[in-house]
Amino acid sequence: DAGITQSPRHKVTETGTPVTLRCHQTENHRYMYWYRQDPGHGLRLIHYSYGVKDTDKGEVSDGYSVSRSKTEDFLLTLESATSSQTSVYFCAIRDLDTQYFGPGTRLLVL
Amino acid sequence: GENVEQHPSTLSVQEGDSAVIKCTYSDSASNYFPWYKQELGKRPQLIIDIRSNVGEKKDQRIAVTLNKTAKHFSLHITETQPEDSAVYFCAARVSGAGSYQLTFGKGTKLSVIP
């Protein structure tokens, strides 16, 4: 499982509240990614990081921000959660050519 | 940017039959094509991948073929078993993209009927 954990694994929150999801890896990988998975859309990239303090936007970055202050942690923040951000969020790391995924966080925004 | 189309969206086969899932990509600079299997409630897991300098790759009952001219690649599962039931995703990565970003297809739900 490439030493990737995500927290929390499940979260229910209300519209308008801030939410932070954490991805933690233990194997010192440089590249980390945040995806969201929705029925009929597959996996869509939100943001990615290529090193400490180095991040960039993906396909669906609106409403999300990220931070990476340590190699092992990549945080995804929803500044003001909306119902459209109800989804399953996966973190991934890059190892050579391949990406390996964390266990996911299921987020419900009411 | 890269665009990946995946077909079919759902596929039902009898146990023991073969299953084929096809993907097309738009960017001729793509050079890496992984396939992921996702069981219900679990994370996507890599099952096989192929690079653009190879036309076919096999791993036991799973094979992937790549046609660079037509810009499509396919996953072949032979002698299907109930445990092959899952959602399968193809992906493509553009060569030279500093992000090593993968673009995913929308997935195929495979059901293997005992």
mmCIF file of C-alpha atoms in Angstrom:
data_model
loop_
_atom_site.group_PDB
_atom_site.id
_atom_site.type_symbol
_atom_site.label_atom_id
_atom_site.label_comp_id
_atom_site.label_asym_id
_atom_site.label_seq_id
_atom_site.Cartn_x
_atom_site.Cartn_y
_atom_site.Cartn_z
ATOM 1 C CA ASP A 1 0.000 0.000 0.000
ATOM 2 C CA ALA A 2 3.054 2.253 -0.470
ATOM 3 C CA GLY A 3 2.796 3.510 3.114
ATOM 4 C CA ILE A 4 -0.017 5.968 2.413
ATOM 5 C CA THR A 5 -2.648 6.864 4.969
ATOM 6 C CA GLN A 6 -5.493 9.351 4.831
ATOM 7 C CA SER A 7 -7.401 11.008 7.630
ATOM 8 C CA PRO A 8 -10.182 11.206 8.401
ATOM 9 C CA ARG A 9 -11.581 8.217 6.538
ATOM 10 C CA HIS A 10 -15.133 9.491 6.810
ATOM 11 C CA LYS A 11 -16.469 12.961 7.484
ATOM 12 C CA VAL A 12 -19.865 14.627 7.530
ATOM 13 C CA THR A 13 -19.890 18.403 7.545
ATOM 14 C CA GLU A 14 -22.229 21.287 6.858
ATOM 15 C CA THR A 15 -22.240 23.689 3.945
ATOM 16 C CA GLY A 16 -20.000 26.659 4.554
ATOM 17 C CA THR A 17 -17.648 25.034 7.041
ATOM 18 C CA PRO A 18 -13.919 24.575 6.381
ATOM 19 C CA VAL A 19 -12.619 21.037 5.993
ATOM 20 C CA THR A 20 -9.056 19.740 5.868
ATOM 21 C CA LEU A 21 -8.107 16.290 4.668
ATOM 22 C CA ARG A 22 -4.682 14.856 5.367
ATOM 23 C CA CYS A 23 -2.514 12.526 3.328
ATOM 24 C CA HIS A 24 0.532 11.016 4.989
ATOM 25 C CA GLN A 25 3.255 8.918 3.366
ATOM 26 C CA THR A 26 6.215 7.195 4.928
ATOM 27 C CA GLU A 27 8.475 6.544 1.933
ATOM 28 C CA ASN A 28 9.767 10.018 1.076
ATOM 29 C CA HIS A 29 8.096 10.290 -2.346
ATOM 30 C CA ARG A 30 8.494 13.659 -3.984
ATOM 31 C CA TYR A 31 5.216 13.757 -5.942
ATOM 32 C CA MET A 32 1.816 13.634 -4.253
ATOM 33 C CA TYR A 33 -1.643 14.085 -5.739
ATOM 34 C CA TRP A 34 -5.223 14.723 -4.644
ATOM 35 C CA TYR A 35 -8.104 13.293 -6.696
ATOM 36 C CA ARG A 36 -11.835 13.250 -6.292
ATOM 37 C CA GLN A 37 -13.943 10.333 -7.483
ATOM 38 C CA ASP A 38 -17.565 10.742 -8.463
ATOM 39 C CA PRO A 39 -19.920 8.335 -10.261
ATOM 40 C CA GLY A 40 -19.653 8.763 -14.009
ATOM 41 C CA HIS A 41 -16.541 10.937 -13.782
ATOM 42 C CA GLY A 42 -13.783 8.556 -12.823
ATOM 43 C CA LEU A 43 -10.806 10.075 -11.040
ATOM 44 C CA ARG A 44 -10.161 13.778 -11.514
ATOM 45 C CA LEU A 45 -7.041 15.579 -10.368
ATOM 46 C CA ILE A 46 -7.571 18.442 -7.927
ATOM 47 C CA HIS A 47 -4.013 19.525 -7.046
ATOM 48 C CA TYR A 48 -0.595 17.975 -6.964
ATOM 49 C CA SER A 49 2.737 18.636 -5.298
ATOM 50 C CA TYR A 50 6.258 18.098 -6.605
ATOM 51 C CA GLY A 51 8.067 18.948 -3.389
ATOM 52 C CA VAL A 52 7.838 20.823 -0.126
ATOM 53 C CA LYS A 53 5.972 24.080 -0.736
ATOM 54 C CA ASP A 54 5.733 23.242 -4.483
ATOM 55 C CA THR A 55 2.168 22.712 -5.639
ATOM 56 C CA ASP A 56 0.104 23.197 -8.772
ATOM 57 C CA LYS A 57 -3.501 23.000 -9.916
ATOM 58 C CA GLY A 58 -5.200 20.099 -11.584
ATOM 59 C CA GLU A 59 -8.355 19.747 -13.621
ATOM 60 C CA VAL A 60 -10.891 20.567 -10.870
ATOM 61 C CA SER A 61 -9.076 22.879 -8.442
ATOM 62 C CA ASP A 62 -11.788 25.529 -7.894
ATOM 63 C CA GLY A 63 -12.855 25.631 -4.239
ATOM 64 C CA TYR A 64 -9.802 23.697 -3.031
ATOM 65 C CA SER A 65 -6.392 24.657 -1.708
ATOM 66 C CA VAL A 66 -3.425 22.538 -0.699
ATOM 67 C CA SER A 67 -0.315 22.792 1.394
ATOM 68 C CA ARG A 68 2.825 20.759 1.792
ATOM 69 C CA SER A 69 5.104 21.887 4.593
ATOM 70 C CA LYS A 70 6.738 18.482 5.050
ATOM 71 C CA THR A 71 7.613 15.783 2.522
ATOM 72 C CA GLU A 72 5.378 13.272 4.243
ATOM 73 C CA ASP A 73 2.194 15.348 4.515
ATOM 74 C CA PHE A 74 -0.057 16.799 1.817
ATOM 75 C CA LEU A 75 -3.146 18.643 3.033
ATOM 76 C CA LEU A 76 -6.284 19.377 1.042
ATOM 77 C CA THR A 77 -8.522 22.176 2.318
ATOM 78 C CA LEU A 78 -12.059 23.048 1.349
ATOM 79 C CA GLU A 79 -12.265 26.646 2.537
ATOM 80 C CA SER A 80 -16.065 26.705 2.566
ATOM 81 C CA ALA A 81 -17.558 23.322 1.792
ATOM 82 C CA THR A 82 -20.423 23.039 -0.689
ATOM 83 C CA SER A 83 -22.734 20.112 -1.456
ATOM 84 C CA SER A 84 -21.016 19.705 -4.840
ATOM 85 C CA GLN A 85 -17.854 18.741 -2.963
ATOM 86 C CA THR A 86 -19.502 15.632 -1.574
ATOM 87 C CA SER A 87 -17.224 12.953 -2.966
ATOM 88 C CA VAL A 88 -14.602 10.340 -2.248
ATOM 89 C CA TYR A 89 -11.142 11.885 -2.089
ATOM 90 C CA PHE A 90 -8.028 9.880 -2.883
ATOM 91 C CA CYS A 91 -4.448 10.847 -2.293
ATOM 92 C CA ALA A 92 -1.713 9.275 -4.416
ATOM 93 C CA ILE A 93 2.056 9.178 -4.595
ATOM 94 C CA ARG A 94 4.284 8.702 -7.606
ATOM 95 C CA ASP A 95 6.834 5.910 -7.576
ATOM 96 C CA LEU A 96 8.784 5.854 -10.859
ATOM 97 C CA ASP A 97 6.098 5.850 -13.578
ATOM 98 C CA THR A 98 3.260 4.626 -11.413
ATOM 99 C CA GLN A 99 0.851 6.261 -8.995
ATOM 100 C CA TYR A 100 -0.298 4.433 -5.874
ATOM 101 C CA PHE A 101 -3.402 5.454 -4.002
ATOM 102 C CA GLY A 102 -4.286 5.929 -0.372
ATOM 103 C CA PRO A 103 -7.413 4.326 1.143
ATOM 104 C CA GLY A 104 -9.625 7.358 0.475
ATOM 105 C CA THR A 105 -11.755 9.762 2.496
ATOM 106 C CA ARG A 106 -15.510 9.756 2.084
ATOM 107 C CA LEU A 107 -16.832 13.315 2.553
ATOM 108 C CA LEU A 108 -20.499 14.234 2.843
ATOM 109 C CA VAL A 109 -21.438 17.919 2.810
ATOM 110 C CA LEU A 110 -24.984 18.550 4.029
ATOM 111 C CA GLY B 1 -4.703 18.431 -22.555
ATOM 112 C CA GLU B 2 -4.958 14.679 -22.762
ATOM 113 C CA ASN B 3 -8.400 13.079 -23.074
ATOM 114 C CA VAL B 4 -9.064 9.391 -22.403
ATOM 115 C CA GLU B 5 -12.250 7.648 -23.509
ATOM 116 C CA GLN B 6 -13.113 4.226 -22.057
ATOM 117 C CA HIS B 7 -15.647 1.685 -23.301
ATOM 118 C CA PRO B 8 -17.857 0.001 -22.370
ATOM 119 C CA SER B 9 -19.054 1.602 -19.158
ATOM 120 C CA THR B 10 -20.528 -1.705 -18.004
ATOM 121 C CA LEU B 11 -19.686 -5.261 -19.021
ATOM 122 C CA SER B 12 -21.205 -8.566 -17.937
ATOM 123 C CA VAL B 13 -19.572 -11.881 -18.782
ATOM 124 C CA GLN B 14 -20.078 -15.477 -17.787
ATOM 125 C CA GLU B 15 -17.453 -17.001 -15.560
ATOM 126 C CA GLY B 16 -14.708 -18.498 -17.710
ATOM 127 C CA ASP B 17 -15.306 -16.170 -20.651
ATOM 128 C CA SER B 18 -12.968 -13.363 -21.706
ATOM 129 C CA ALA B 19 -13.486 -9.659 -21.099
ATOM 130 C CA VAL B 20 -12.072 -6.791 -23.148
ATOM 131 C CA ILE B 21 -12.054 -3.119 -22.166
ATOM 132 C CA LYS B 22 -10.905 -0.485 -24.636
ATOM 133 C CA CYS B 23 -9.498 3.001 -24.188
ATOM 134 C CA THR B 24 -8.541 5.698 -26.657
ATOM 135 C CA TYR B 25 -6.311 8.683 -25.964
ATOM 136 C CA SER B 26 -5.924 11.980 -27.745
ATOM 137 C CA ASP B 27 -2.311 13.086 -27.204
ATOM 138 C CA SER B 28 0.202 11.240 -29.374
ATOM 139 C CA ALA B 29 2.904 12.244 -26.863
ATOM 140 C CA SER B 30 1.436 9.894 -24.245
ATOM 141 C CA ASN B 31 3.898 7.149 -23.400
ATOM 142 C CA TYR B 32 2.658 5.360 -20.275
ATOM 143 C CA PHE B 33 -0.652 3.521 -19.874
ATOM 144 C CA PRO B 34 -1.592 1.912 -16.539
ATOM 145 C CA TRP B 35 -4.722 -0.039 -15.666
ATOM 146 C CA TYR B 36 -6.282 0.032 -12.219
ATOM 147 C CA LYS B 37 -8.808 -2.261 -10.566
ATOM 148 C CA GLN B 38 -11.100 -0.877 -7.890
ATOM 149 C CA GLU B 39 -13.210 -3.140 -5.750
ATOM 150 C CA LEU B 40 -16.241 -1.720 -3.997
ATOM 151 C CA GLY B 41 -15.246 0.642 -1.206
ATOM 152 C CA LYS B 42 -11.524 0.156 -1.842
ATOM 153 C CA ARG B 43 -8.727 2.170 -3.398
ATOM 154 C CA PRO B 44 -7.760 1.800 -7.079
ATOM 155 C CA GLN B 45 -4.914 -0.674 -7.403
ATOM 156 C CA LEU B 46 -2.513 -1.034 -10.311
ATOM 157 C CA ILE B 47 -2.922 -4.354 -12.089
ATOM 158 C CA ILE B 48 -0.821 -3.897 -15.218
ATOM 159 C CA ASP B 49 0.839 -1.140 -17.213
ATOM 160 C CA ILE B 50 2.474 -0.697 -20.604
ATOM 161 C CA ARG B 51 4.891 1.776 -22.082
ATOM 162 C CA SER B 52 4.818 3.102 -25.610
ATOM 163 C CA ASN B 53 7.873 1.138 -26.723
ATOM 164 C CA VAL B 54 5.991 -2.139 -26.157
ATOM 165 C CA GLY B 55 2.992 -3.460 -28.086
ATOM 166 C CA GLU B 56 1.740 -6.064 -25.659
ATOM 167 C CA LYS B 57 2.298 -7.166 -22.082
ATOM 168 C CA LYS B 58 0.924 -10.177 -20.223
ATOM 169 C CA ASP B 59 0.640 -11.134 -16.587
ATOM 170 C CA GLN B 60 -1.087 -14.471 -16.059
ATOM 171 C CA ARG B 61 -4.735 -13.993 -17.091
ATOM 172 C CA ILE B 62 -4.343 -10.276 -17.810
ATOM 173 C CA ALA B 63 -2.893 -8.682 -20.918
ATOM 174 C CA VAL B 64 -2.717 -5.173 -22.303
ATOM 175 C CA THR B 65 -2.225 -4.249 -25.952
ATOM 176 C CA LEU B 66 -1.249 -0.864 -27.343
ATOM 177 C CA ASN B 67 -1.764 0.513 -30.841
ATOM 178 C CA LYS B 68 0.105 3.814 -31.036
ATOM 179 C CA THR B 69 -0.972 4.542 -34.584
ATOM 180 C CA ALA B 70 -4.645 4.334 -33.695
ATOM 181 C CA LYS B 71 -4.032 5.754 -30.204
ATOM 182 C CA HIS B 72 -5.862 3.049 -28.352
ATOM 183 C CA PHE B 73 -5.040 0.403 -25.787
ATOM 184 C CA SER B 74 -7.032 -2.495 -24.404
ATOM 185 C CA LEU B 75 -7.218 -4.681 -21.318
ATOM 186 C CA HIS B 76 -7.881 -8.374 -21.867
ATOM 187 C CA ILE B 77 -8.900 -10.687 -19.034
ATOM 188 C CA THR B 78 -9.120 -14.378 -19.877
ATOM 189 C CA GLU B 79 -10.849 -17.167 -17.932
ATOM 190 C CA THR B 80 -12.735 -14.633 -15.847
ATOM 191 C CA GLN B 81 -13.547 -15.440 -12.236
ATOM 192 C CA PRO B 82 -16.067 -13.877 -9.827
ATOM 193 C CA GLU B 83 -13.227 -12.098 -8.032
ATOM 194 C CA ASP B 84 -12.511 -10.189 -11.254
ATOM 195 C CA SER B 85 -15.769 -8.298 -10.685
ATOM 196 C CA ALA B 86 -14.772 -4.673 -10.056
ATOM 197 C CA VAL B 87 -14.465 -1.286 -11.741
ATOM 198 C CA TYR B 88 -11.487 -0.992 -14.061
ATOM 199 C CA PHE B 89 -9.861 2.309 -14.995
ATOM 200 C CA CYS B 90 -7.427 3.020 -17.789
ATOM 201 C CA ALA B 91 -5.106 6.029 -17.730
ATOM 202 C CA ALA B 92 -2.554 7.765 -19.899
ATOM 203 C CA ARG B 93 0.419 9.996 -19.165
ATOM 204 C CA VAL B 94 1.927 12.506 -21.548
ATOM 205 C CA SER B 95 5.670 12.234 -22.058
ATOM 206 C CA GLY B 96 7.679 15.133 -20.719
ATOM 207 C CA ALA B 97 4.883 16.511 -18.575
ATOM 208 C CA GLY B 98 6.645 17.636 -15.412
ATOM 209 C CA SER B 99 3.665 16.740 -13.283
ATOM 210 C CA TYR B 100 3.702 13.036 -14.296
ATOM 211 C CA GLN B 101 -0.032 13.568 -14.378
ATOM 212 C CA LEU B 102 -2.314 10.670 -15.258
ATOM 213 C CA THR B 103 -5.554 11.255 -17.138
ATOM 214 C CA PHE B 104 -8.129 8.590 -16.332
ATOM 215 C CA GLY B 105 -10.970 7.082 -18.265
ATOM 216 C CA LYS B 106 -14.372 7.073 -16.586
ATOM 217 C CA GLY B 107 -14.226 3.404 -15.709
ATOM 218 C CA THR B 108 -15.791 0.069 -16.689
ATOM 219 C CA LYS B 109 -17.866 -1.917 -14.227
ATOM 220 C CA LEU B 110 -17.162 -5.586 -14.896
ATOM 221 C CA SER B 111 -19.542 -8.193 -13.542
ATOM 222 C CA VAL B 112 -18.568 -11.844 -13.775
ATOM 223 C CA ILE B 113 -21.621 -14.070 -13.492
ATOM 224 C CA PRO B 114 -20.966 -17.452 -11.811
#
